[in-house]
Coordinates of C-alpha atoms in Angstrom, one line a residue:
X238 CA -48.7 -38.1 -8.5
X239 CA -49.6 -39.2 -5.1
X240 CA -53.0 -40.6 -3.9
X241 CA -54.0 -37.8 -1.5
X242 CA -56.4 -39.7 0.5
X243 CA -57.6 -38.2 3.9
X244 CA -57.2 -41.6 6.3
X245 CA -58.4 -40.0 9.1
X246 CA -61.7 -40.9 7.6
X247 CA -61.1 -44.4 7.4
X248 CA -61.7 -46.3 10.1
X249 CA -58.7 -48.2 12.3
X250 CA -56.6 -50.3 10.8
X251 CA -56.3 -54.1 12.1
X252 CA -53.5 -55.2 13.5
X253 CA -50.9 -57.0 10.9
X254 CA -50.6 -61.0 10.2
X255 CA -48.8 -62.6 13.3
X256 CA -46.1 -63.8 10.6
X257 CA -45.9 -60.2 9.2
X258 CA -45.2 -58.8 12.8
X259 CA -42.7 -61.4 13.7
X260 CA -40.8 -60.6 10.6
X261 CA -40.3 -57.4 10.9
X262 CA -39.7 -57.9 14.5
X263 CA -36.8 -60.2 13.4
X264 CA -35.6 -58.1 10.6
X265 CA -36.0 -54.5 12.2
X266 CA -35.9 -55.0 16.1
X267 CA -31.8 -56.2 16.4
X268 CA -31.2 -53.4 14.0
X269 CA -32.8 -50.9 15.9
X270 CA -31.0 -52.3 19.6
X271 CA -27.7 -51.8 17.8
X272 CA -28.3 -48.3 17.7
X273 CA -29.0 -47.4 21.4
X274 CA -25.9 -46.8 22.5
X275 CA -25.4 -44.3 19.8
X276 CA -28.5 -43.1 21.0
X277 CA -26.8 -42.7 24.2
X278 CA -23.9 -41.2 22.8
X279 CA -25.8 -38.3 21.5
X280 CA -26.6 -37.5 24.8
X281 CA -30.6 -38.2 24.4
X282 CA -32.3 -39.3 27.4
X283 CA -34.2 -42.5 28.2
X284 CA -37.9 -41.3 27.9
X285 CA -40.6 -43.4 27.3
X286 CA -40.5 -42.7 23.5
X287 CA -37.1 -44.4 23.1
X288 CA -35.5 -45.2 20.3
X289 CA -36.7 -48.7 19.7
X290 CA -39.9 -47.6 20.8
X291 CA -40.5 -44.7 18.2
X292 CA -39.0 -47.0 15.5
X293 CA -41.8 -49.9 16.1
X294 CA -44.3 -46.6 16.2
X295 CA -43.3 -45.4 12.6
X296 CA -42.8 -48.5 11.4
X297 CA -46.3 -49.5 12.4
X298 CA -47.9 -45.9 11.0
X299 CA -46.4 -46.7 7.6
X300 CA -47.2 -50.8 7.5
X301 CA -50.7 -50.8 8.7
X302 CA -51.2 -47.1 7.0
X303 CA -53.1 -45.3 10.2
X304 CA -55.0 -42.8 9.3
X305 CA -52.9 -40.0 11.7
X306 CA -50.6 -39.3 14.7
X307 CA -53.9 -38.9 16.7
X308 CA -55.2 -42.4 15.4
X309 CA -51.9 -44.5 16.6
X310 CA -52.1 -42.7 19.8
X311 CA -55.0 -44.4 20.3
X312 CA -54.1 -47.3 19.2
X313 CA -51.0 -48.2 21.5
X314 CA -53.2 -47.1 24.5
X315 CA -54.9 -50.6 24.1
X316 CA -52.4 -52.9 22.1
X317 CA -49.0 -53.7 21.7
X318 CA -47.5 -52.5 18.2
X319 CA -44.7 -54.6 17.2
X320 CA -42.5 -54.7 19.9
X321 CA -43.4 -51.9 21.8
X322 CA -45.6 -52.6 24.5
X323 CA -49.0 -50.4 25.2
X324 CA -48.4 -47.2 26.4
X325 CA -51.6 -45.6 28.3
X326 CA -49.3 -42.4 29.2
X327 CA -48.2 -41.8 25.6
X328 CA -50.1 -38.3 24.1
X329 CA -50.1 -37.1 20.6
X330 CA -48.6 -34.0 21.8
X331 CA -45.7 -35.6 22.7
X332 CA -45.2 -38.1 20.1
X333 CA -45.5 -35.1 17.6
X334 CA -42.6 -33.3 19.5
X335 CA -40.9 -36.7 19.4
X336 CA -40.9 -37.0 15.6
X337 CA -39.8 -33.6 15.5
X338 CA -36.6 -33.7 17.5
X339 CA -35.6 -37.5 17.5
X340 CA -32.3 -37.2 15.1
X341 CA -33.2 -38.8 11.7
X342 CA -29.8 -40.0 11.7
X343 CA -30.6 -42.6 13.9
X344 CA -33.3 -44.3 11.7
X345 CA -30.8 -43.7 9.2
X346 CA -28.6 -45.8 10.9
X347 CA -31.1 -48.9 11.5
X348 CA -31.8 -49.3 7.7
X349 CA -28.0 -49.3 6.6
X350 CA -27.9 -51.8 9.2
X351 CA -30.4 -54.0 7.6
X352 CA -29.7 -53.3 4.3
X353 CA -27.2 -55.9 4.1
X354 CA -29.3 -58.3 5.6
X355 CA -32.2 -58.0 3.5
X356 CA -29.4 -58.5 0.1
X357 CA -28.2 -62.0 1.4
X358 CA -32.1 -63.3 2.4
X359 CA -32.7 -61.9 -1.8
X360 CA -29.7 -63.7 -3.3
X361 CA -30.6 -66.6 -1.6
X362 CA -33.8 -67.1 -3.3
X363 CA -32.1 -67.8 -6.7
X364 CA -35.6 -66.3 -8.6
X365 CA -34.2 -66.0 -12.1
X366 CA -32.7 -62.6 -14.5
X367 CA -33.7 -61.8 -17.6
X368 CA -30.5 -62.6 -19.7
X369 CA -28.9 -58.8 -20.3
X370 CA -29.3 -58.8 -16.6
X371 CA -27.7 -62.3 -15.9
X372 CA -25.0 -61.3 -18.3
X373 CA -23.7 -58.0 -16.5
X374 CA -23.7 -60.1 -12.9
X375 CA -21.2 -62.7 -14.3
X376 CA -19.1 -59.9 -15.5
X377 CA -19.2 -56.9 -13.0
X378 CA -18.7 -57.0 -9.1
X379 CA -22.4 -54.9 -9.3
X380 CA -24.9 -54.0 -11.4
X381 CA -26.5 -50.7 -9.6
X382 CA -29.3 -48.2 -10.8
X383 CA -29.1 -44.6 -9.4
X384 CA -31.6 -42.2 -10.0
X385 CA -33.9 -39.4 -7.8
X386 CA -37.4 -38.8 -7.2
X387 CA -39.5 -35.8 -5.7
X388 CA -41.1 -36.7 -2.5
X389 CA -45.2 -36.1 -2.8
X390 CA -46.8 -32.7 -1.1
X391 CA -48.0 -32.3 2.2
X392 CA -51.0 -32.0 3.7
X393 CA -52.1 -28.5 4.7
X394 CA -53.7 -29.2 7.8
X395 CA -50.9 -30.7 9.3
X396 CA -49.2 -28.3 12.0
X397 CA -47.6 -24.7 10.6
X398 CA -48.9 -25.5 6.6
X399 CA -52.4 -25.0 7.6
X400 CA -52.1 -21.4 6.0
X401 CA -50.2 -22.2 3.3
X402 CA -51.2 -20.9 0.0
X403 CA -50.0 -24.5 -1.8
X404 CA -49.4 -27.5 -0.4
X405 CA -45.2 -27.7 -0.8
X406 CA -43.4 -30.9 -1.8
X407 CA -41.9 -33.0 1.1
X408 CA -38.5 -32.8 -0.6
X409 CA -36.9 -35.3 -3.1
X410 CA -34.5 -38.3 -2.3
X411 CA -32.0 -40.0 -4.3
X412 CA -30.8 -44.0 -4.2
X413 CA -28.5 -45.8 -5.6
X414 CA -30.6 -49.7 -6.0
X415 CA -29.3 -52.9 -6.9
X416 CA -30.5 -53.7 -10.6
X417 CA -31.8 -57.5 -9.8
X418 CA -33.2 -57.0 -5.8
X419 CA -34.1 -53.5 -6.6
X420 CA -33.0 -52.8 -3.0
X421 CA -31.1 -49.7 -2.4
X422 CA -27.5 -49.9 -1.1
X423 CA -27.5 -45.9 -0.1
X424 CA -30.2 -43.5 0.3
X425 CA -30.4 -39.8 1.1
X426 CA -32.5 -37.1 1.6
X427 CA -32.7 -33.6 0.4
X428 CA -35.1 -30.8 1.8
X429 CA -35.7 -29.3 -1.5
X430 CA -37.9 -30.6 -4.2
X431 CA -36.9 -28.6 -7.1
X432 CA -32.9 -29.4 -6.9
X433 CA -31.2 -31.0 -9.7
X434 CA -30.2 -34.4 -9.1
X435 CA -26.3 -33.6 -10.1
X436 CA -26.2 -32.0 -6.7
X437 CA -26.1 -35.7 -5.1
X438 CA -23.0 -36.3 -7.2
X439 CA -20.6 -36.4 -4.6
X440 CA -22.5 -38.6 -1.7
X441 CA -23.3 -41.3 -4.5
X442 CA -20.1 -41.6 -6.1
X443 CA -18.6 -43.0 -2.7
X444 CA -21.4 -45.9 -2.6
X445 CA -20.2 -47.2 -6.2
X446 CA -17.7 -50.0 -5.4
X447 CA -14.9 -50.7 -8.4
X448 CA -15.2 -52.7 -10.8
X449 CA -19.1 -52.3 -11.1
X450 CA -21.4 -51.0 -13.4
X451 CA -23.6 -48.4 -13.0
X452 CA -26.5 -47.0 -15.3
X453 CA -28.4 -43.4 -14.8
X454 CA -30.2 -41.2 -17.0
X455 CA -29.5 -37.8 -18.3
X456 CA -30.1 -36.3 -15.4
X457 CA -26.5 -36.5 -14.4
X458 CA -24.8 -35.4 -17.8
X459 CA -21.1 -34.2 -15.5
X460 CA -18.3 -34.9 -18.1
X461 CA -15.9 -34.2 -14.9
X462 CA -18.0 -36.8 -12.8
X463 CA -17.8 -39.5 -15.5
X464 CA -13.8 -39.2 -15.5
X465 CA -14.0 -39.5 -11.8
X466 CA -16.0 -42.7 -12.1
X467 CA -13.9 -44.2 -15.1
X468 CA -10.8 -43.5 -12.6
X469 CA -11.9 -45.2 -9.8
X470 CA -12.5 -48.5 -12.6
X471 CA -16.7 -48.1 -12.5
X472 CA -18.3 -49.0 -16.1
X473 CA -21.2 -46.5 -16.6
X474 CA -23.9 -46.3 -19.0
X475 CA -26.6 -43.8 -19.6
X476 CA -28.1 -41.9 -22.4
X477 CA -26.7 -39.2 -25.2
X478 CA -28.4 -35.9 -25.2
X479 CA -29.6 -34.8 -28.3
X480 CA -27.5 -31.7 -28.8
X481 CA -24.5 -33.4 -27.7
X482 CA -21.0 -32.7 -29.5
X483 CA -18.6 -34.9 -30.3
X484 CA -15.4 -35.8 -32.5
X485 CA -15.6 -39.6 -34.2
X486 CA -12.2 -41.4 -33.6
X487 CA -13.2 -45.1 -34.9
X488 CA -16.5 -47.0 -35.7
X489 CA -16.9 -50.5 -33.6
X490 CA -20.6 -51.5 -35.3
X491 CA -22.1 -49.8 -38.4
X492 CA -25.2 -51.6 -39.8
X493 CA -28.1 -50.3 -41.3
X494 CA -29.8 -50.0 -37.6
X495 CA -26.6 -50.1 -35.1
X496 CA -23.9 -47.6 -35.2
X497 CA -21.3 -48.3 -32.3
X498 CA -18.4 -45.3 -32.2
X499 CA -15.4 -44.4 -30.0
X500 CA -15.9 -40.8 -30.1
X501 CA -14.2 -37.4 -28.1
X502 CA -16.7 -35.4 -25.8
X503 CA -15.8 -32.7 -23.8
X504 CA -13.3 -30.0 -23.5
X505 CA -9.6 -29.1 -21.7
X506 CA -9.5 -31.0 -18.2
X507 CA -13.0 -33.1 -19.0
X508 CA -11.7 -34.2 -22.5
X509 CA -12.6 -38.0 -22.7
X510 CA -12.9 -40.7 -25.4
X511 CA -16.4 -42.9 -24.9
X512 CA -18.2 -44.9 -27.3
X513 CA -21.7 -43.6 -28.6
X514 CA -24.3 -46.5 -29.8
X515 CA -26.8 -45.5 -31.6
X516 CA -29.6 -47.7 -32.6
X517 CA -32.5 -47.1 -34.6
X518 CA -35.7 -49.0 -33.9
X519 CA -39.8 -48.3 -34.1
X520 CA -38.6 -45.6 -36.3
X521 CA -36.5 -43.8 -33.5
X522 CA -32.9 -43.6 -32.9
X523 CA -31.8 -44.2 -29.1
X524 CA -28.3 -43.0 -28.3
X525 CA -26.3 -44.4 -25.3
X526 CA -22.9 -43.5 -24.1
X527 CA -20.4 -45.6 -22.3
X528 CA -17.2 -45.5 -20.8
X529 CA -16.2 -49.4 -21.5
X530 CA -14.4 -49.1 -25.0
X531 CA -13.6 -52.2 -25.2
X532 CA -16.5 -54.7 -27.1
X533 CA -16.0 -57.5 -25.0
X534 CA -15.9 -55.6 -21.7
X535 CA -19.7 -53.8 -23.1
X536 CA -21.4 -56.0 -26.0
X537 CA -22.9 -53.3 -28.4
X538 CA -26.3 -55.6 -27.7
X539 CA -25.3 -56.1 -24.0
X540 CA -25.5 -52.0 -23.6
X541 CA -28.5 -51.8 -25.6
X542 CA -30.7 -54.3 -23.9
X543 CA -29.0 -53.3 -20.2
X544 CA -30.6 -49.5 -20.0
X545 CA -33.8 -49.9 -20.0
X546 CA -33.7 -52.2 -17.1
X547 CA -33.0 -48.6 -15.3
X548 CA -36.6 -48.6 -15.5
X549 CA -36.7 -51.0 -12.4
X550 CA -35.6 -48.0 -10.2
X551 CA -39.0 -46.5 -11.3
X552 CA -41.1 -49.9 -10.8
X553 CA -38.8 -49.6 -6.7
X554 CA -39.7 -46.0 -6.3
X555 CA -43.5 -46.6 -7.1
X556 CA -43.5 -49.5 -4.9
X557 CA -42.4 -47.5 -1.9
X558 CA -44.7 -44.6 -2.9
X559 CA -48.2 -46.6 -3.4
X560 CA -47.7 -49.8 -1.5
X561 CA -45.8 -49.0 1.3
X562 CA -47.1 -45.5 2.0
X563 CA -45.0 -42.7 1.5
X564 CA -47.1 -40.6 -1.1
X565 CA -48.4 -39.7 2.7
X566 CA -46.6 -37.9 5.7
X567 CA -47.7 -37.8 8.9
X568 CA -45.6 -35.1 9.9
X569 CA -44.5 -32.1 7.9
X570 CA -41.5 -31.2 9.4
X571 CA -38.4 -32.0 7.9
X572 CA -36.4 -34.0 10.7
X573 CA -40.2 -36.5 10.4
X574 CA -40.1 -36.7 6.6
X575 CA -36.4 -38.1 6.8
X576 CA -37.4 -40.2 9.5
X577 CA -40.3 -41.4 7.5
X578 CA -38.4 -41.7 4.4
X579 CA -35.6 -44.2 6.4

């Protein structure tokens, strides 16, 4: 779980490398100008917390980890943070109001804008893939990872929790990452922690482009959803539940330690032929299901040694979480979590 450290005991942070600010400057500040006059368009007024301006603030609370609201206040009384220049009027009061009402959506906005970006500066740096990796890039047009996970409590001294009984989760987001780059292509945001993930079904299929492949865990076990993907020419591959029934219609592999089937799963309108591997190593068997029937499309070892590179949205979700900072909010409402999150 998350590291619930208190930094408002610790003292203030120094400001970033000058080669770390200008990057993000570069990467972050076009992105963010892009979006003014949607910013405009929603009618917001020109304040002194303006968009660009409350994007370098968060952006600075997260990268040099302040220890609160109160303590970046403070901070950009006396210094320039990124690109927004000091502001000696600027109170915690109103920056907390800021965070609060500011539409998400906007932030939102500035990372799909960089997104892209951020894709082209990784596939330029040619670092090498493992093999199963390198194999399913010279055969799909993606290789994508989608998978949730629960956002970290809050703190109960921040605003309206202070008399809660238990601190309560910040909510739970779901992403759909690039296997190699590990960077998402879509993100979103869900005020509940406890949901299933199934329930992001219908905003992830969209960002699944044909003719890729996608791999999830069990956690998304939708017979109807899989048809809807194998219709719209997307190769998926997760695992087999346990208890799963089926009805064997030809054997592809059958060794002492591989079996590779076509089998029937599901019933009436979800009815659907896919092939079941199972393969038995360290004295377990591991069961995977896939909708390319075809060997040559899905290698029976291809598949095998593909899933558990699905671990990498783990190793991506951790990375956010420890390194970057969001196993802390700085603001427990929900419209400053999703702006956080972004």
């Amino acid at each position: 779980r998350a590291i619930q450290r208190d930094r408002t005991q610790r003292p203030l942070s120094a400001p970033p490398a000058e080669a770390v600010v200008a990057r993000l400057t570069e990467i972050a500040q076009p992105a963010t100008l892009a979006q003014v006059s949607y910013f405009h368009g929603l009618g917001l007024r020109a304040r002194l917390l303006t968009l660009p301006v409350m994007v370098a603030l968060v952006l600075s609370l997260l990268w040099r980890q302040l220890g609160s609201i109160s303590e970046l206040v403070r901070v950009v009384h006396t210094e320039a943070v990124l690109w927004a220049p000091p502001l000696r009027d600027l109170t915690q009061q109103a920056l907390a109001q800021r965070l609060r009402t500011l539409p998400a959506v906007l932030f939102g906005r500035v990372l799909q804008t960089i997104l892209p970006l951020l894709q082209s500066r990784w596939q330029g740096r040619q670092r090498p893939l493992p093999p199963p990796v390198a194999w399913a890039y010279a055969h799909f047009t993606a290789v994508l990872i989608a998978d949730g996970s629960t956002l970290d409590g809050l703190l109960r001294k921040i605003g309206l929790l202070r008399d809660a009984v238990q601190a309560p989760l910040a909510g739970r987001m779901l992403a759909v990452l690039d296997l190699a780059s590990r960077l998402p292509r879509q993100v979103w945001y869900d005020a509940d922690p406890h949901g299933h993930d199934a329930r992001f079904w219908d905003r992830w299929l969209s960002a699944v482009p044909s003719g890729a492949l996608v791999l999830f865990d069990l956690g998304f076990t939708d017979f109807a959803r899989w048809a809807t993907l194998a219709a719209r020419n997307v190769t998926w591959l997760t695992r087999a539940k346990k208890n799963l029934k089926y009805e064997a219609v030809k054997v592809l592999v059958h060794t002492p330690m591989v079996q590779d089937r076509i089998v029937w799963i599901g019933e009436g309108a979800t009815r659907q032929r896919v092939r079941l591997i199972e393969v038995q190593a360290h004295g377990t068997i591991y069961r995977y299901l896939t909708n390319a029937l075809d060997l040559a499309q899905l290698p029976t070892a291809q598949a095998v040694a593909l899933y558990p590179q699905r671990w990498r949205v783990e190793d991506a979700f951790a990375i956010v979480k420890r390194l970057l900072g969001l196993a802390y909010f700085y603001c427990g409402a929900e419209n400053a979590i999703e702006m956080q999150v972004w």
